[in-house]
PDB file of C-alpha atoms in Angstrom:
ATOM      1  CA  UNK A  48       0.000   0.000   0.000  1.00 87.00           C
ATOM      2  CA  UNK A  49       1.323   3.457  -0.893  1.00 91.00           C
ATOM      3  CA  UNK A  50       1.567   5.872   2.037  1.00 95.00           C
ATOM      4  CA  UNK A  51       1.406   9.620   1.295  1.00 95.00           C
ATOM      5  CA  UNK A  52       3.860  11.618   3.379  1.00 93.00           C
ATOM      6  CA  UNK A  53       5.833   8.451   4.148  1.00 93.00           C
ATOM      7  CA  UNK A  54       6.762   6.933   0.803  1.00 95.00           C
ATOM      8  CA  UNK A  55       8.127   9.046  -2.074  1.00 95.00           C
ATOM      9  CA  UNK A  56       6.284   9.714  -5.325  1.00 96.00           C
ATOM     10  CA  UNK A  57       7.658  10.815  -8.689  1.00 95.00           C
ATOM     11  CA  UNK A  58       4.528  10.646 -10.849  1.00 93.00           C
ATOM     12  CA  UNK A  59       4.159  10.889 -14.588  1.00 90.00           C
ATOM     13  CA  UNK A  60       2.461  14.116 -15.586  1.00 86.00           C
ATOM     14  CA  UNK A  61      -0.729  12.280 -16.545  1.00 86.00           C
ATOM     15  CA  UNK A  62      -1.186  10.688 -13.122  1.00 91.00           C
ATOM     16  CA  UNK A  63      -4.182  12.762 -12.072  1.00 93.00           C
ATOM     17  CA  UNK A  64      -5.973   9.827 -10.416  1.00 94.00           C
ATOM     18  CA  UNK A  65      -2.881   8.814  -8.438  1.00 94.00           C
ATOM     19  CA  UNK A  66      -2.277  12.390  -7.306  1.00 94.00           C
ATOM     20  CA  UNK A  67      -5.910  12.771  -6.221  1.00 96.00           C
ATOM     21  CA  UNK A  68      -5.750   9.486  -4.324  1.00 95.00           C
ATOM     22  CA  UNK A  69      -2.577  10.613  -2.532  1.00 96.00           C
ATOM     23  CA  UNK A  70      -4.191  13.866  -1.410  1.00 96.00           C
ATOM     24  CA  UNK A  71      -3.710  16.532  -4.071  1.00 95.00           C
ATOM     25  CA  UNK A  72      -7.060  18.324  -4.181  1.00 95.00           C
ATOM     26  CA  UNK A  73      -9.082  19.256  -7.264  1.00 96.00           C
ATOM     27  CA  UNK A  74      -8.597  22.897  -6.229  1.00 96.00           C
ATOM     28  CA  UNK A  75      -4.797  22.379  -6.192  1.00 94.00           C
ATOM     29  CA  UNK A  76      -5.101  21.002  -9.725  1.00 93.00           C
ATOM     30  CA  UNK A  77      -7.182  23.990 -10.812  1.00 93.00           C
ATOM     31  CA  UNK A  78      -4.544  26.381  -9.470  1.00 93.00           C
ATOM     32  CA  UNK A  79      -1.864  24.461 -11.381  1.00 90.00           C
ATOM     33  CA  UNK A  80      -3.866  24.501 -14.596  1.00 89.00           C
ATOM     34  CA  UNK A  81      -4.138  28.294 -14.600  1.00 91.00           C
ATOM     35  CA  UNK A  82      -0.544  28.925 -13.486  1.00 89.00           C
ATOM     36  CA  UNK A  83      -1.620  30.607 -10.257  1.00 91.00           C
ATOM     37  CA  UNK A  84       1.048  31.980  -7.959  1.00 92.00           C
ATOM     38  CA  UNK A  85      -0.817  30.246  -5.120  1.00 92.00           C
ATOM     39  CA  UNK A  86      -0.405  26.827  -6.787  1.00 90.00           C
ATOM     40  CA  UNK A  87       0.980  24.634  -3.954  1.00 87.00           C
ATOM     41  CA  UNK A  88       2.881  22.429  -6.408  1.00 85.00           C
ATOM     42  CA  UNK A  89       5.228  25.054  -7.784  1.00 85.00           C
ATOM     43  CA  UNK A  90       3.778  28.542  -7.426  1.00 87.00           C
ATOM     44  CA  UNK A  91       2.704  28.731 -11.070  1.00 85.00           C
ATOM     45  CA  UNK A  92       6.242  28.213 -12.369  1.00 85.00           C
ATOM     46  CA  UNK A  93       5.689  24.803 -13.975  1.00 84.00           C
ATOM     47  CA  UNK A  94       3.495  23.430 -16.732  1.00 83.00           C
ATOM     48  CA  UNK A  95       0.019  22.190 -15.741  1.00 82.00           C
ATOM     49  CA  UNK A  96      -0.299  18.587 -14.562  1.00 86.00           C
ATOM     50  CA  UNK A  97       3.017  18.629 -12.713  1.00 87.00           C
ATOM     51  CA  UNK A  98       1.498  18.183  -9.280  1.00 87.00           C
ATOM     52  CA  UNK A  99       3.619  18.031  -6.197  1.00 88.00           C
ATOM     53  CA  UNK A 100       3.022  18.399  -2.508  1.00 91.00           C
ATOM     54  CA  UNK A 101       5.864  18.466  -0.022  1.00 90.00           C
ATOM     55  CA  UNK A 102       3.849  17.183   2.936  1.00 92.00           C
ATOM     56  CA  UNK A 103       2.715  14.181   0.850  1.00 95.00           C
ATOM     57  CA  UNK A 104       6.233  13.491  -0.538  1.00 94.00           C
ATOM     58  CA  UNK A 105       5.004  14.062  -4.088  1.00 94.00           C
ATOM     59  CA  UNK A 106       7.882  15.530  -6.078  1.00 92.00           C
ATOM     60  CA  UNK A 107       6.846  17.921  -8.852  1.00 86.00           C
ATOM     61  CA  UNK A 108       8.381  16.594 -12.035  1.00 82.00           C
ATOM     62  CA  UNK A 109      10.226  18.203 -14.872  1.00 81.00           C
ATOM     63  CA  UNK A 110       8.572  18.807 -18.233  1.00 81.00           C
ATOM     64  CA  UNK A 111      11.145  16.704 -20.073  1.00 84.00           C
ATOM     65  CA  UNK A 112       9.855  13.196 -20.739  1.00 84.00           C
ATOM     66  CA  UNK A 113      11.083  10.460 -18.377  1.00 90.00           C
ATOM     67  CA  UNK A 114      13.152  12.660 -16.060  1.00 90.00           C
ATOM     68  CA  UNK A 115      10.957  11.615 -13.149  1.00 93.00           C
ATOM     69  CA  UNK A 116      12.342   8.084 -13.485  1.00 94.00           C
ATOM     70  CA  UNK A 117      15.914   9.296 -13.077  1.00 93.00           C
ATOM     71  CA  UNK A 118      14.897  11.497 -10.136  1.00 93.00           C
ATOM     72  CA  UNK A 119      13.178   8.514  -8.509  1.00 94.00           C
ATOM     73  CA  UNK A 120      16.306   6.375  -8.929  1.00 94.00           C
ATOM     74  CA  UNK A 121      18.274   9.111  -7.181  1.00 92.00           C
ATOM     75  CA  UNK A 122      15.733   9.292  -4.363  1.00 92.00           C
ATOM     76  CA  UNK A 123      15.911   5.516  -3.907  1.00 92.00           C
ATOM     77  CA  UNK A 124      19.700   5.716  -3.807  1.00 91.00           C
ATOM     78  CA  UNK A 125      19.427   8.440  -1.147  1.00 88.00           C
ATOM     79  CA  UNK A 126      17.278   6.046   0.894  1.00 88.00           C
ATOM     80  CA  UNK A 127      20.005   3.421   0.702  1.00 88.00           C
ATOM     81  CA  UNK A 128      22.587   5.968   1.857  1.00 87.00           C
ATOM     82  CA  UNK A 129      20.332   7.072   4.734  1.00 86.00           C
ATOM     83  CA  UNK A 130      19.897   3.445   5.784  1.00 87.00           C
ATOM     84  CA  UNK A 131      23.669   2.992   6.023  1.00 85.00           C
ATOM     85  CA  UNK A 132      24.768   6.250   7.669  1.00 85.00           C
ATOM     86  CA  UNK A 133      23.298   6.790  11.113  1.00 83.00           C
ATOM     87  CA  UNK A 134      25.247  10.050  11.604  1.00 87.00           C
ATOM     88  CA  UNK A 135      23.199  12.035   9.045  1.00 87.00           C
ATOM     89  CA  UNK A 136      21.626  15.071  10.799  1.00 86.00           C
ATOM     90  CA  UNK A 137      17.814  14.867  11.062  1.00 83.00           C
ATOM     91  CA  UNK A 138      17.945  11.279   9.784  1.00 80.00           C
ATOM     92  CA  UNK A 139      15.008  10.190  11.958  1.00 78.00           C
ATOM     93  CA  UNK A 140      12.743  12.894  10.490  1.00 78.00           C
ATOM     94  CA  UNK A 141      13.803  12.360   6.874  1.00 78.00           C
ATOM     95  CA  UNK A 142      14.061   8.600   6.498  1.00 83.00           C
ATOM     96  CA  UNK A 143      11.841   5.617   7.249  1.00 86.00           C
ATOM     97  CA  UNK A 144      13.455   2.188   7.097  1.00 83.00           C
ATOM     98  CA  UNK A 145      10.668   0.705   5.009  1.00 89.00           C
ATOM     99  CA  UNK A 146       9.803   3.655   2.760  1.00 92.00           C
ATOM    100  CA  UNK A 147       9.565   3.053  -0.960  1.00 94.00           C
ATOM    101  CA  UNK A 148      10.058   5.290  -3.982  1.00 95.00           C
ATOM    102  CA  UNK A 149       7.299   5.076  -6.597  1.00 96.00           C
ATOM    103  CA  UNK A 150       7.534   6.385 -10.121  1.00 95.00           C
ATOM    104  CA  UNK A 151       5.356   5.964 -13.163  1.00 93.00           C
ATOM    105  CA  UNK A 152       5.732   6.677 -16.846  1.00 92.00           C
ATOM    106  CA  UNK A 153       4.095   6.368 -20.231  1.00 88.00           C
ATOM    107  CA  UNK A 154       5.204   3.744 -22.738  1.00 88.00           C
ATOM    108  CA  UNK A 155       6.903   6.360 -24.926  1.00 87.00           C
ATOM    109  CA  UNK A 156       9.184   7.231 -22.024  1.00 89.00           C
ATOM    110  CA  UNK A 157      10.979   3.911 -22.378  1.00 90.00           C
ATOM    111  CA  UNK A 158      12.612   5.298 -25.525  1.00 91.00           C
ATOM    112  CA  UNK A 159      14.204   8.168 -23.622  1.00 90.00           C
ATOM    113  CA  UNK A 160      17.783   8.183 -22.387  1.00 89.00           C
ATOM    114  CA  UNK A 161      16.689   9.153 -18.869  1.00 91.00           C
ATOM    115  CA  UNK A 162      14.720   5.916 -18.594  1.00 92.00           C
ATOM    116  CA  UNK A 163      17.750   3.822 -19.529  1.00 94.00           C
ATOM    117  CA  UNK A 164      20.045   5.852 -17.275  1.00 93.00           C
ATOM    118  CA  UNK A 165      17.684   5.166 -14.353  1.00 93.00           C
ATOM    119  CA  UNK A 166      17.621   1.435 -15.152  1.00 92.00           C
ATOM    120  CA  UNK A 167      21.427   1.472 -15.304  1.00 94.00           C
ATOM    121  CA  UNK A 168      21.725   3.236 -11.935  1.00 89.00           C
ATOM    122  CA  UNK A 169      19.234   0.892 -10.293  1.00 89.00           C
ATOM    123  CA  UNK A 170      20.962  -2.195 -11.689  1.00 90.00           C
ATOM    124  CA  UNK A 171      24.474  -1.056 -10.808  1.00 88.00           C
ATOM    125  CA  UNK A 172      23.603   0.199  -7.325  1.00 77.00           C
ATOM    126  CA  UNK A 173      21.041  -2.531  -6.620  1.00 74.00           C
TER     127      UNK A 173
END
């Protein structure tokens, strides 16, 4: 089961249903769609459908196709580092031993270099 605010999410820009389920509100999505400065995802500085919410651990993605997969691989690697280094300041507030990193993508994204770079990182770093 995915846990908002506990696990980490790097959604594909078309993941409206996932974002709603995690706790992004329809009003948040409206603010994003009109580029409002009060948009909680990114203050109107990003394209529509790039939802993010810090308190839910939803990372607002880049507009370039498949970059969220590479960002997710980096976040997963950070989790491994946090699990190994107890001396990291604020470790208890920033890391859960059983947290997961979720990402999603469209089938066209598998043709992008970022997708293959993420697979390479995940395979090499296990």
